[in-house]
């Protein structure tokens, strides 16, 4: 993550954090006239740094996720916004009979095959590109989103979740994996991320508890 946080466009935004604190508005968009996703899309080198950082971030947490949640009942896992596929590769490696689908933007998916092949699971995983605001792959009995929902404001998060709901079978499960701020604020890293998300993303809430429990209910209504 150091390559991302140390980028000039990130630390210059932190210099305007007070704007976000005072107004609740996105400091990055105020400075640049566009959201961070469009900014990176226009700068492939910055987008590549971000994609690599997310892959490394997934590497550190994949084993913890697999240890904390039992995926063994599922036959087909769809990883929505799964980046280059490290999280899904770890799940498929742990469950040799499982099939998977990796879904993300075209530019991200382009770098996924090498990751899946390196883990020996490329033959059990299809790669699909598109926008999760519109639709996601059908046919899964589990839909996984790791550190995705916190990037978006409530309306956008609900749109993503509704797209998942339309694709899901009645018995399918939605697995949201997010950092949260514990009630007593024990973990400083989550508080740092909360401020980071206030200043930079499209409008996400950052690490939280209440929004993550309410949003799936709103999306199913």
Coordinates of C-alpha atoms in Angstrom, one line a residue:
X1 CA 0.0 0.0 0.0
X2 CA 3.0 2.3 0.5
X3 CA 3.2 2.9 -3.3
X4 CA -0.4 4.2 -3.3
X5 CA -0.3 6.2 0.0
X6 CA 3.0 7.8 -1.0
X7 CA 1.8 8.9 -4.4
X8 CA 1.7 12.7 -4.8
X9 CA -2.0 12.7 -5.7
X10 CA -2.7 10.9 -2.4
X11 CA -0.6 13.0 0.0
X12 CA -1.7 16.2 -1.6
X13 CA -5.3 15.3 -0.9
X14 CA -4.4 14.6 2.7
X15 CA -3.2 18.2 2.9
X16 CA -6.9 19.2 2.2
X17 CA -8.4 16.7 4.7
X18 CA -9.8 19.7 6.7
X19 CA -12.1 20.4 3.8
X20 CA -13.6 17.0 4.1
X21 CA -13.9 17.2 7.9
X22 CA -15.6 20.6 7.7
X23 CA -18.0 19.9 4.7
X24 CA -18.2 16.1 4.5
X25 CA -17.3 16.5 0.8
X26 CA -14.6 14.6 -1.1
X27 CA -11.3 16.5 -0.9
X28 CA -9.9 14.7 -3.9
X29 CA -12.8 15.6 -6.1
X30 CA -12.7 19.1 -4.9
X31 CA -9.0 19.4 -5.8
X32 CA -9.1 17.5 -9.1
X33 CA -12.6 18.1 -10.5
X34 CA -13.2 14.3 -10.9
X35 CA -13.4 11.2 -8.7
X36 CA -10.4 9.1 -8.0
X37 CA -11.5 6.2 -10.2
X38 CA -11.8 8.4 -13.3
X39 CA -8.5 10.1 -12.4
X40 CA -6.7 6.7 -12.3
X41 CA -8.4 5.5 -15.5
X42 CA -6.8 8.4 -17.3
X43 CA -3.4 7.5 -15.8
X44 CA -2.5 3.8 -16.5
X45 CA 0.7 4.0 -14.5
X46 CA -1.2 5.1 -11.3
X47 CA -3.9 2.5 -12.0
X48 CA -1.2 -0.3 -12.3
X49 CA 0.3 0.8 -8.9
X50 CA -3.1 0.6 -7.3
X51 CA -3.9 -2.8 -8.8
X52 CA -0.6 -4.2 -7.5
X53 CA -1.2 -2.7 -4.1
X54 CA -4.6 -4.4 -3.9
X55 CA -3.1 -7.7 -4.9
X56 CA -0.6 -7.5 -2.1
X57 CA -3.3 -6.3 0.3
X58 CA -5.3 -9.4 -0.6
X59 CA -2.3 -11.7 -0.1
X60 CA -2.0 -10.6 3.5
X61 CA -5.7 -11.2 4.3
X62 CA -6.6 -14.2 2.2
X63 CA -5.6 -16.8 4.7
X64 CA -7.3 -15.0 7.5
X65 CA -10.6 -14.9 5.5
X66 CA -10.4 -18.6 4.7
X67 CA -9.7 -19.4 8.3
X68 CA -12.6 -17.3 9.5
X69 CA -15.3 -18.4 7.1
X70 CA -16.2 -21.8 5.9
X71 CA -16.6 -21.9 2.1
X72 CA -16.8 -25.7 1.9
X73 CA -20.5 -25.8 1.3
X74 CA -20.2 -23.8 -1.9
X75 CA -19.7 -25.2 -5.4
X76 CA -19.4 -21.9 -7.4
X77 CA -18.0 -18.7 -5.9
X78 CA -18.3 -15.4 -7.7
X79 CA -15.7 -12.8 -6.6
X80 CA -17.3 -9.3 -7.4
X81 CA -14.7 -6.6 -7.7
X82 CA -12.1 -9.2 -7.1
X83 CA -9.1 -7.4 -8.7
X84 CA -6.5 -9.7 -10.1
X85 CA -8.0 -12.7 -8.4
X86 CA -5.7 -13.4 -5.4
X87 CA -8.6 -13.8 -2.9
X88 CA -10.5 -16.1 -5.3
X89 CA -7.4 -18.1 -6.1
X90 CA -6.9 -18.7 -2.3
X91 CA -10.5 -19.9 -2.0
X92 CA -10.2 -22.2 -5.0
X93 CA -6.9 -23.6 -3.8
X94 CA -8.4 -24.5 -0.4
X95 CA -11.3 -26.2 -2.1
X96 CA -10.1 -28.2 -5.2
X97 CA -13.6 -29.1 -6.4
X98 CA -14.9 -25.6 -6.4
X99 CA -15.5 -23.4 -9.5
X100 CA -15.1 -19.7 -9.6
X101 CA -15.9 -16.5 -11.5
X102 CA -13.8 -13.4 -11.2
X103 CA -15.5 -10.1 -12.0
X104 CA -14.0 -6.7 -12.3
X105 CA -13.3 -3.9 -14.8
X106 CA -11.6 -4.9 -18.1
X107 CA -8.3 -3.2 -17.3
X108 CA -8.1 -5.1 -14.0
X109 CA -9.2 -8.5 -15.4
X110 CA -6.5 -8.3 -18.0
X111 CA -3.9 -8.9 -15.3
X112 CA -5.7 -11.7 -13.5
X113 CA -4.9 -14.7 -15.7
X114 CA -1.2 -14.7 -14.6
X115 CA -2.2 -14.7 -10.9
X116 CA -4.8 -17.5 -11.4
X117 CA -2.3 -19.6 -13.4
X118 CA 0.4 -19.1 -10.8
X119 CA -1.9 -20.6 -8.2
X120 CA -2.9 -23.5 -10.5
X121 CA -6.6 -22.6 -10.6
X122 CA -7.0 -20.8 -14.0
X123 CA -8.8 -23.9 -15.4
X124 CA -11.5 -23.6 -12.7
X125 CA -12.1 -19.9 -13.0
X126 CA -13.7 -17.8 -15.7
X127 CA -12.8 -14.2 -15.9
X128 CA -15.6 -11.7 -16.7
X129 CA -15.4 -8.0 -17.1
X130 CA -18.0 -5.3 -16.7
X131 CA -19.6 -2.8 -14.3
X132 CA -21.0 -4.1 -11.0
X133 CA -23.5 -1.2 -11.1
X134 CA -25.2 -2.9 -14.0
X135 CA -24.8 -6.7 -13.6
X136 CA -22.6 -9.4 -12.2
X137 CA -22.1 -13.0 -13.4
X138 CA -25.0 -15.4 -12.6
X139 CA -24.8 -18.9 -11.4
X140 CA -22.9 -18.6 -8.1
X141 CA -24.0 -20.0 -4.8
X142 CA -21.7 -17.6 -3.0
X143 CA -21.0 -14.0 -4.0
X144 CA -17.9 -12.5 -2.3
X145 CA -16.9 -8.8 -2.1
X146 CA -13.7 -8.0 -0.2
X147 CA -13.2 -4.3 0.7
X148 CA -15.5 -3.1 -2.1
X149 CA -18.6 -1.7 -0.5
X150 CA -16.8 0.8 1.7
X151 CA -15.6 2.6 -1.4
X152 CA -19.1 3.8 -2.4
X153 CA -21.8 6.0 -0.9
X154 CA -25.1 4.4 0.2
X155 CA -26.9 4.8 -3.0
X156 CA -24.1 3.4 -5.1
X157 CA -23.5 0.5 -2.6
X158 CA -27.2 -0.4 -2.8
X159 CA -27.0 -0.4 -6.6
X160 CA -24.0 -2.9 -6.4
X161 CA -25.8 -5.1 -4.0
X162 CA -29.0 -5.1 -6.1
X163 CA -27.0 -6.2 -9.1
X164 CA -25.7 -9.1 -7.0
X165 CA -29.2 -9.9 -5.8
X166 CA -30.5 -10.1 -9.4
X167 CA -27.8 -12.5 -10.2
X168 CA -28.2 -14.7 -7.1
X169 CA -30.2 -17.8 -6.7
X170 CA -32.7 -17.8 -3.9
X171 CA -30.3 -20.0 -1.7
X172 CA -27.1 -18.1 -2.6
X173 CA -25.1 -16.4 0.1
X174 CA -23.5 -12.9 0.0
X175 CA -20.2 -12.7 1.8
X176 CA -19.0 -9.1 2.6
X177 CA -15.5 -8.8 3.8
X178 CA -14.7 -5.4 5.2
X179 CA -12.5 -3.7 7.9
X180 CA -14.6 -2.3 10.7
X181 CA -14.0 0.1 13.5
X182 CA -14.4 -1.7 16.7
X183 CA -16.7 -0.1 19.3
X184 CA -13.7 0.9 21.5
X185 CA -11.6 2.0 18.5
X186 CA -8.9 -0.4 19.5
X187 CA -7.2 -0.7 16.1
X188 CA -5.4 2.5 14.9
X189 CA -5.1 1.2 11.3
X190 CA -8.9 1.2 10.8
X191 CA -9.1 4.8 12.0
X192 CA -6.4 5.8 9.6
X193 CA -8.3 4.1 6.8
X194 CA -11.5 5.8 7.9
X195 CA -9.9 9.2 7.4
X196 CA -8.3 8.0 4.1
X197 CA -11.7 7.0 2.8
X198 CA -13.2 10.3 3.9
X199 CA -10.7 12.3 1.8
X200 CA -10.2 10.2 -1.3
X201 CA -12.9 7.8 -2.7
X202 CA -16.1 8.5 -4.5
X203 CA -18.0 8.9 -1.3
X204 CA -17.6 5.7 0.6
X205 CA -18.1 5.5 4.4
X206 CA -14.8 3.8 5.1
X207 CA -14.6 1.1 7.9
X208 CA -17.9 1.0 9.7
X209 CA -20.4 -1.3 11.3
X210 CA -23.9 0.2 11.0
X211 CA -23.9 0.8 7.3
X212 CA -22.7 -2.7 6.5
X213 CA -25.5 -4.3 8.4
X214 CA -28.2 -2.0 7.0
X215 CA -27.3 -1.9 3.3
X216 CA -28.0 -5.6 2.4
X217 CA -31.5 -5.2 3.8
X218 CA -32.1 -2.1 1.8
X219 CA -30.8 -3.7 -1.4
X220 CA -33.2 -6.6 -1.0
X221 CA -36.3 -4.4 -0.6

